Short mmCIF file of C-alpha atoms in Angstrom, two decimals:
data_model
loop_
_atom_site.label_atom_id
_atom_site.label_comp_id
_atom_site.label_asym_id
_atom_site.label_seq_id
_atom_site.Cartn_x
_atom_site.Cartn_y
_atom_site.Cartn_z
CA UNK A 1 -2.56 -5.50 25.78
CA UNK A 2 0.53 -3.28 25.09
CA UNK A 3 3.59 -3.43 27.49
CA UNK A 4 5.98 -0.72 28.13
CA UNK A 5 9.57 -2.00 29.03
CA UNK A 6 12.30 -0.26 29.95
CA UNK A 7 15.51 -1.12 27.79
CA UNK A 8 18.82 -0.75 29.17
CA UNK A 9 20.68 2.34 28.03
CA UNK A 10 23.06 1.61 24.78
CA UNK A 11 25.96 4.03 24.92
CA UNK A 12 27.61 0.89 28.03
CA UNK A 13 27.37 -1.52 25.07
CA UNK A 14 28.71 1.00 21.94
CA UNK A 15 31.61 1.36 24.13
CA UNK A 16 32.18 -2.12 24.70
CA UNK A 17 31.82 -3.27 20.79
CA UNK A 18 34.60 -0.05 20.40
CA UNK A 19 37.22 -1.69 22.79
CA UNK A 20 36.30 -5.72 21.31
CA UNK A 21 37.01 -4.28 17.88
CA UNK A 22 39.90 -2.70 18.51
CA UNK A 23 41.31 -5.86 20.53
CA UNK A 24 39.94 -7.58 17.49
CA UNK A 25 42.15 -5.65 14.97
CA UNK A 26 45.21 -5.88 17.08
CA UNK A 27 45.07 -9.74 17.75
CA UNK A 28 44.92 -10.59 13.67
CA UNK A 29 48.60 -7.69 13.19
CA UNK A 30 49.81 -9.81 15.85
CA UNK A 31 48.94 -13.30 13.89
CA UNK A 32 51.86 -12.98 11.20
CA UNK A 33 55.04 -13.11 13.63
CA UNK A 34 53.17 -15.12 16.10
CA UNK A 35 54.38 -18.97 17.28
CA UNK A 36 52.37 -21.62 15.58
CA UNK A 37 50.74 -21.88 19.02
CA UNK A 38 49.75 -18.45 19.63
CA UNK A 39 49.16 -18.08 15.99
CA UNK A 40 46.22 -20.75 16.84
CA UNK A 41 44.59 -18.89 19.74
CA UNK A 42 44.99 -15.37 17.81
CA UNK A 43 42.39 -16.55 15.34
CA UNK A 44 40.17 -17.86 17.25
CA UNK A 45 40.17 -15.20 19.32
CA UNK A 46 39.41 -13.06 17.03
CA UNK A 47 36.90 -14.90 15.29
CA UNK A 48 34.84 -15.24 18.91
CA UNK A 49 35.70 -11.41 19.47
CA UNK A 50 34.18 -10.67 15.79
CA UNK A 51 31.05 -12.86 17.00
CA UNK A 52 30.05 -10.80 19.89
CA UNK A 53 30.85 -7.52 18.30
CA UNK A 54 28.33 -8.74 15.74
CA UNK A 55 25.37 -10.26 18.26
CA UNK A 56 26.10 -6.67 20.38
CA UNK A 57 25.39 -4.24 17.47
CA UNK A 58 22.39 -6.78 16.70
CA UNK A 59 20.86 -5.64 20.44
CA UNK A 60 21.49 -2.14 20.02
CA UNK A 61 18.18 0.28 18.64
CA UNK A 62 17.24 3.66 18.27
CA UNK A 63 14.59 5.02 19.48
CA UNK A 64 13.43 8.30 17.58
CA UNK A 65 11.10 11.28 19.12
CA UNK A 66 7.23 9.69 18.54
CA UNK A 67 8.25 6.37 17.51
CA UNK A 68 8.14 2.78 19.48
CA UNK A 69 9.56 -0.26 18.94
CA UNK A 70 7.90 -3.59 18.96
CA UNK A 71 9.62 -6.47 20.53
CA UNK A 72 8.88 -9.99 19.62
CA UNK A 73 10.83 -13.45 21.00
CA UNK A 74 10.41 -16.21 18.29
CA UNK A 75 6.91 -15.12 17.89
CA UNK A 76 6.05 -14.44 21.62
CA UNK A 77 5.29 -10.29 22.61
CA UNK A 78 7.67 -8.61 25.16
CA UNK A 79 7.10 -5.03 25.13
CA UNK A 80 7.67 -1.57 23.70
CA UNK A 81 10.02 0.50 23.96
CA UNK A 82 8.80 4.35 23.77
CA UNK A 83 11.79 6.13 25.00
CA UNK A 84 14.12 8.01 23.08
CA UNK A 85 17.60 7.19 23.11
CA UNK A 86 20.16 4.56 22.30
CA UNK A 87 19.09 1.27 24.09
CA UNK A 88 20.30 -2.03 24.33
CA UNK A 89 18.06 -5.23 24.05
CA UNK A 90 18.28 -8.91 23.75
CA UNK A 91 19.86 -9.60 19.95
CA UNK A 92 17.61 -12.17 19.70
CA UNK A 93 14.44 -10.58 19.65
CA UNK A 94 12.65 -9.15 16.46
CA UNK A 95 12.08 -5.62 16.40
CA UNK A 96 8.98 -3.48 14.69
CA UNK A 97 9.32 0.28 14.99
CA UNK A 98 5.84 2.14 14.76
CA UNK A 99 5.22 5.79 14.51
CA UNK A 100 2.98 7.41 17.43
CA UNK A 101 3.47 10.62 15.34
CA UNK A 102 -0.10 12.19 14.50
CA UNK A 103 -0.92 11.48 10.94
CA UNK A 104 -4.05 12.80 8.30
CA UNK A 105 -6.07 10.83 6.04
CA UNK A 106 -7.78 12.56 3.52
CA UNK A 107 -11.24 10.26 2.39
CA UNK A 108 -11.96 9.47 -1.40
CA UNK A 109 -15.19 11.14 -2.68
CA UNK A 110 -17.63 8.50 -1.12
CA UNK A 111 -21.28 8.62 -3.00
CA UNK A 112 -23.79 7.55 -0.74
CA UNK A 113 -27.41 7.89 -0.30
CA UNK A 114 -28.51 9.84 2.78
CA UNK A 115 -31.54 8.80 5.19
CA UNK A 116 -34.06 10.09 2.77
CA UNK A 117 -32.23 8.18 -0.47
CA UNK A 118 -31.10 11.33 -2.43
CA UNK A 119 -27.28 10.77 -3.56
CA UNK A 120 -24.88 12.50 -2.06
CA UNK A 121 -21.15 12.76 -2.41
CA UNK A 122 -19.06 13.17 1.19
CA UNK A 123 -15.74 13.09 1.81
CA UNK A 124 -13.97 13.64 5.17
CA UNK A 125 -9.74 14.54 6.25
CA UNK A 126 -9.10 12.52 9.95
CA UNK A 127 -6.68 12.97 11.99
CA UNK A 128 -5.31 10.09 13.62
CA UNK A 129 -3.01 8.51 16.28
CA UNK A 130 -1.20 4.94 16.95
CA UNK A 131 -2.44 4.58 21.15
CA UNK A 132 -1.72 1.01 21.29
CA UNK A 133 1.31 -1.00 19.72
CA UNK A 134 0.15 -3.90 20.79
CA UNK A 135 -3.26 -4.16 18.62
CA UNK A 136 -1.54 -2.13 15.98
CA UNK A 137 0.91 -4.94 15.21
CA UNK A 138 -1.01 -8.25 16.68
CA UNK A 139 -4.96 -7.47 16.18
CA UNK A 140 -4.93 -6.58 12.31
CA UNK A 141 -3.46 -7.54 9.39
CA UNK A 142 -2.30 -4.26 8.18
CA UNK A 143 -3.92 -1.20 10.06
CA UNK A 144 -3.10 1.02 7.27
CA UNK A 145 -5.52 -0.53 4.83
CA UNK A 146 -7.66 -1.14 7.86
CA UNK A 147 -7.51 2.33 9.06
CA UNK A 148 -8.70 3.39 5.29
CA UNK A 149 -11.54 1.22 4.76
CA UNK A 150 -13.37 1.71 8.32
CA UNK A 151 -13.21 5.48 7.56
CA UNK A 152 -14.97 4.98 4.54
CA UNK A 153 -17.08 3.01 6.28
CA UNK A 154 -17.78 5.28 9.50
CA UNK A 155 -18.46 8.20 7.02
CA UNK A 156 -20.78 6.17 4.88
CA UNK A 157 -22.78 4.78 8.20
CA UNK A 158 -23.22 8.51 9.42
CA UNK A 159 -24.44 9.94 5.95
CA UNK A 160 -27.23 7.51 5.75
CA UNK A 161 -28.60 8.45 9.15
CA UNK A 162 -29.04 12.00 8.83
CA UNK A 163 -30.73 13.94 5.67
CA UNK A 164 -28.52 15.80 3.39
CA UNK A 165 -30.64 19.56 4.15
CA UNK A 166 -33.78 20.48 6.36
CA UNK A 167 -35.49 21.47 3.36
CA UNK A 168 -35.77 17.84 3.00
CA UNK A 169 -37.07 16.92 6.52
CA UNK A 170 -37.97 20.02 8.04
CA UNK A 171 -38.47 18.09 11.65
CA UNK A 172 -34.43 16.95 11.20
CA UNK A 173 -33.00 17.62 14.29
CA UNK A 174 -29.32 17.26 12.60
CA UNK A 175 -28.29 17.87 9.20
CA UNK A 176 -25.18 17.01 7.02
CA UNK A 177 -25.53 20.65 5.72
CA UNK A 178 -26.22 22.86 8.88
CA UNK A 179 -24.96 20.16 11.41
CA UNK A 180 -21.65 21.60 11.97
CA UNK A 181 -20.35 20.46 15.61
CA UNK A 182 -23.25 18.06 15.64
CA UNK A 183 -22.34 16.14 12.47
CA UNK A 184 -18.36 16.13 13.27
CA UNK A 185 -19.09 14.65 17.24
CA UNK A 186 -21.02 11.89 15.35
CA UNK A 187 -18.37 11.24 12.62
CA UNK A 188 -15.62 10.99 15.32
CA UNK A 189 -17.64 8.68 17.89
CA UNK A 190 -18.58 6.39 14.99
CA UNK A 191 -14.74 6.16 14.23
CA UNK A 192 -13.42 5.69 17.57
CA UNK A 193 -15.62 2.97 17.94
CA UNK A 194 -14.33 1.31 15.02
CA UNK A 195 -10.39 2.37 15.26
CA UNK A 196 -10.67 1.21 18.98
CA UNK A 197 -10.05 -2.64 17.75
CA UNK A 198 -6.72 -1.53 15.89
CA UNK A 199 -5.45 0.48 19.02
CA UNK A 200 -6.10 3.64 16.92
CA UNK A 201 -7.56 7.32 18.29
CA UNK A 202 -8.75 9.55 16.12
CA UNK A 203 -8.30 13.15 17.50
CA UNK A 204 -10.23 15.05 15.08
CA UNK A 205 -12.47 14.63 11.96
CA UNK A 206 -13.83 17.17 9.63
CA UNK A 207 -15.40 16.96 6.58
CA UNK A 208 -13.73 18.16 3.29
CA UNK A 209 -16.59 18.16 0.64
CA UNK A 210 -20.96 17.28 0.78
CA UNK A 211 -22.56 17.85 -2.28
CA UNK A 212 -25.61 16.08 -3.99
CA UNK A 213 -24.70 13.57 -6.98
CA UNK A 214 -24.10 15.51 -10.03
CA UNK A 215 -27.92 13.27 -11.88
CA UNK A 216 -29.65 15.44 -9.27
CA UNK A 217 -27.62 18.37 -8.41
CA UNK A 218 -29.50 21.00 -11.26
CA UNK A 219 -32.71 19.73 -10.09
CA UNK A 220 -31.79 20.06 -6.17
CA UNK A 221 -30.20 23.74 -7.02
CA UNK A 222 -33.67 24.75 -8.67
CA UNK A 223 -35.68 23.05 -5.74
CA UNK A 224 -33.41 25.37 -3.28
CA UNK A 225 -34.04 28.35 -5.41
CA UNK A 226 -37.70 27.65 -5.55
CA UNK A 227 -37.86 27.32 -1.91
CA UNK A 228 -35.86 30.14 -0.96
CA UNK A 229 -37.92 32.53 -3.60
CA UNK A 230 -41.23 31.85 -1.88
CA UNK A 231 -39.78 32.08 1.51
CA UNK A 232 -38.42 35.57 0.54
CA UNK A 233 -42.13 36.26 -1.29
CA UNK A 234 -43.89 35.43 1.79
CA UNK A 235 -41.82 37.99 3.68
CA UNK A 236 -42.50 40.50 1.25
CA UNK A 237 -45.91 39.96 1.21
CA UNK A 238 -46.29 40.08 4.78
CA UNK A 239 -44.59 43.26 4.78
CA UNK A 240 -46.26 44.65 2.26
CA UNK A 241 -49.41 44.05 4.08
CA UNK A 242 -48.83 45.45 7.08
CA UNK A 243 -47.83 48.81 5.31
CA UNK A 244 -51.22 49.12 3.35
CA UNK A 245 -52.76 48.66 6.66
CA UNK A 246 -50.53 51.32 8.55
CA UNK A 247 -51.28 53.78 5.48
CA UNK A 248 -54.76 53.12 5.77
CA UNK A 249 -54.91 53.82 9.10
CA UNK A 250 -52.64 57.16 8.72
CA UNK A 251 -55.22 58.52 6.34
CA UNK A 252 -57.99 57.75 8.60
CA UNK A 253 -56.74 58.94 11.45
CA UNK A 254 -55.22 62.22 10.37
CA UNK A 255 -58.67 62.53 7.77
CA UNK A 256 -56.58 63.68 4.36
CA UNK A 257 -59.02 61.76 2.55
CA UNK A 258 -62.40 60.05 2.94
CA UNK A 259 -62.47 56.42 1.04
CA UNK A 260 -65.08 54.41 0.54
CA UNK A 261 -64.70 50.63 0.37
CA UNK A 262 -64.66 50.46 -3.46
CA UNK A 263 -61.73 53.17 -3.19
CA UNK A 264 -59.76 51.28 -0.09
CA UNK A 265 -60.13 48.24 -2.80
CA UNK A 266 -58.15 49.70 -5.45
CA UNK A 267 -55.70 51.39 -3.17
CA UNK A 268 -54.61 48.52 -1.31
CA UNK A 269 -54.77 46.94 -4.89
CA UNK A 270 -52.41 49.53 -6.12
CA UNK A 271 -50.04 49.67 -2.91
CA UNK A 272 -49.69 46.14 -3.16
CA UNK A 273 -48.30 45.81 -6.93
CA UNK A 274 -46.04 48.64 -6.16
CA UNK A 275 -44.60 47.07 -3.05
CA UNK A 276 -44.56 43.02 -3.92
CA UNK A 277 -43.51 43.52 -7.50
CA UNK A 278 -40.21 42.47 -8.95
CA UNK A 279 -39.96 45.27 -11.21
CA UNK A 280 -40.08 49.13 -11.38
CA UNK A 281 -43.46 50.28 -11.77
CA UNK A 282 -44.55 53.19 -13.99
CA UNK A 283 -47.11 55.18 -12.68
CA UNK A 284 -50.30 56.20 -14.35
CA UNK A 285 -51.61 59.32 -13.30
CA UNK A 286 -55.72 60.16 -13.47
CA UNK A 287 -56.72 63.14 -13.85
CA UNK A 288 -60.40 62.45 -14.15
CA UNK A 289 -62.35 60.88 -11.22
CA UNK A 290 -61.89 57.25 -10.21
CA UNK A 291 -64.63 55.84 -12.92
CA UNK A 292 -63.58 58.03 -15.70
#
């Protein structure tokens, strides 16, 4: 479990390794015209002076804005430090800065096969965030790598459980195409549940690219195109229909002609050519009676 420490402020300590170095520097002028005596304790002096500069400038670390530092004993954990600043610590103890700076990973193009077994490529960008130093540093090996392979795997778990389009399953209630919020809530609970080992967050997840495998993409594309050409054909139809009926009824009701079934027959099959067909129609006008 992570441990925030306070570390003792370092500007105390830069001012004390500026005095011992300059009492350093003016002990070894002094050495050359110095007794044999004095000449002894000089050195020394300095040497010991030289050593505690060195072991003080070992304690001191810097903290930047959105970065922590890690602090170890000879392999035991003491705490992070998350302040900003200049601090001073034990010179003993190892240190491990770690960004808590947000950060993106873009996803490689990921083919997998959705929950109906039709390849599909997917790819996802995260954004992500360091929440715990602790399991960062101690629970994995290297949360980087980590970090990328459970994303791959999160976004591979949550393409096979949902179909690629409705057209597939039309009783889907969540799609990869038309899911939208649906499909992004499930991509980022199915990574917080994984990054929550490494002491990882994600804070957002969206996804970059969906597209069926390129063996069937043509055949998916025509499939779509067939689908949407009889949806559109069945509301043309249905239009069509109800206008033959409300002309049908305008002519009765206002009597500018009298039709007989046979002659209802070939109007409604005449109205209906002109209205569902795909192409201009040219008109062929009778001048003789309806059987000649």
């Amino acid at each position: 479990m992570e441990k925030t420490i306070k570390a003792a402020q370092g500007f105390l300590v830069l001012l004390l390794v500026t005095i011992l170095l300059v009492i350093g520097i003016y002990a070894l002028t002094q050495i050359k015209g110095a007794e044999d005596g004095l000449k002894y304790v000089l050195i020394w002096g300095s040497i010991i002076d030289f050593i505690v500069i060195f072991f003080l400038l070992l304690g001191l670390v810097v903290v930047q804005p959105n970065t922590s530092v890690v602090l170890t004993f000879f392999g035991k954990y003491v705490g992070t430090v998350k302040d900003n600043g200049l601090f001073f610590v034990n010179p003993l103890y190892t240190k491990q800065k770690v960004s808590l700076r947000l950060q993106s990973l873009e996803s490689t193009k990921l083919k997998v096969n959705d929950k109906l077994g039709n390849p599909i490529e997917i790819a996802a960008v995260i954004l992500w965030q360091i929440e715990d130093t602790y399991k960062v540093c101690f629970d994995v090996v290297n949360f980087s790598s980590y970090m990328t392979n459970q994303s791959e795997a999160a976004l591979r778990h949550m393409a096979s459980t949902c179909p690629y389009d409705s057209i597939d399953d039309e009783h889907a209630a969540v799609t990869l195409r038309d899911g939208g919020d649906k499909v992004i809530a499930m991509l980022e609970s199915e990574l917080n549940e994984r990054m929550l080992k490494a002491g990882i967050v994600i804070k957002e997840a969206r996804i970059s690219h969906l597209a069926y495998a390129p063996e069937i993409a043509q055949a998916m594309l025509q499939r779509q195109q067939a689908t949407a050409i009889v949806s559109a054909r069945s509301k043309i139809v249905e239009g069509a229909v109800g206008m033959v009926e409300m002309a049908l009824d305008m002519l009765s009701k206002k009597q500018v002609v009298e039709l007989d079934e046979e002659r209802k027959a070939v109007m409604v099959s005449n109205l209906l050519v002109v209205l569902c067909g795909d192409r201009s129609v040219s008109p062929v006008v009778n001048t003789g009676t309806l059987h000649q």
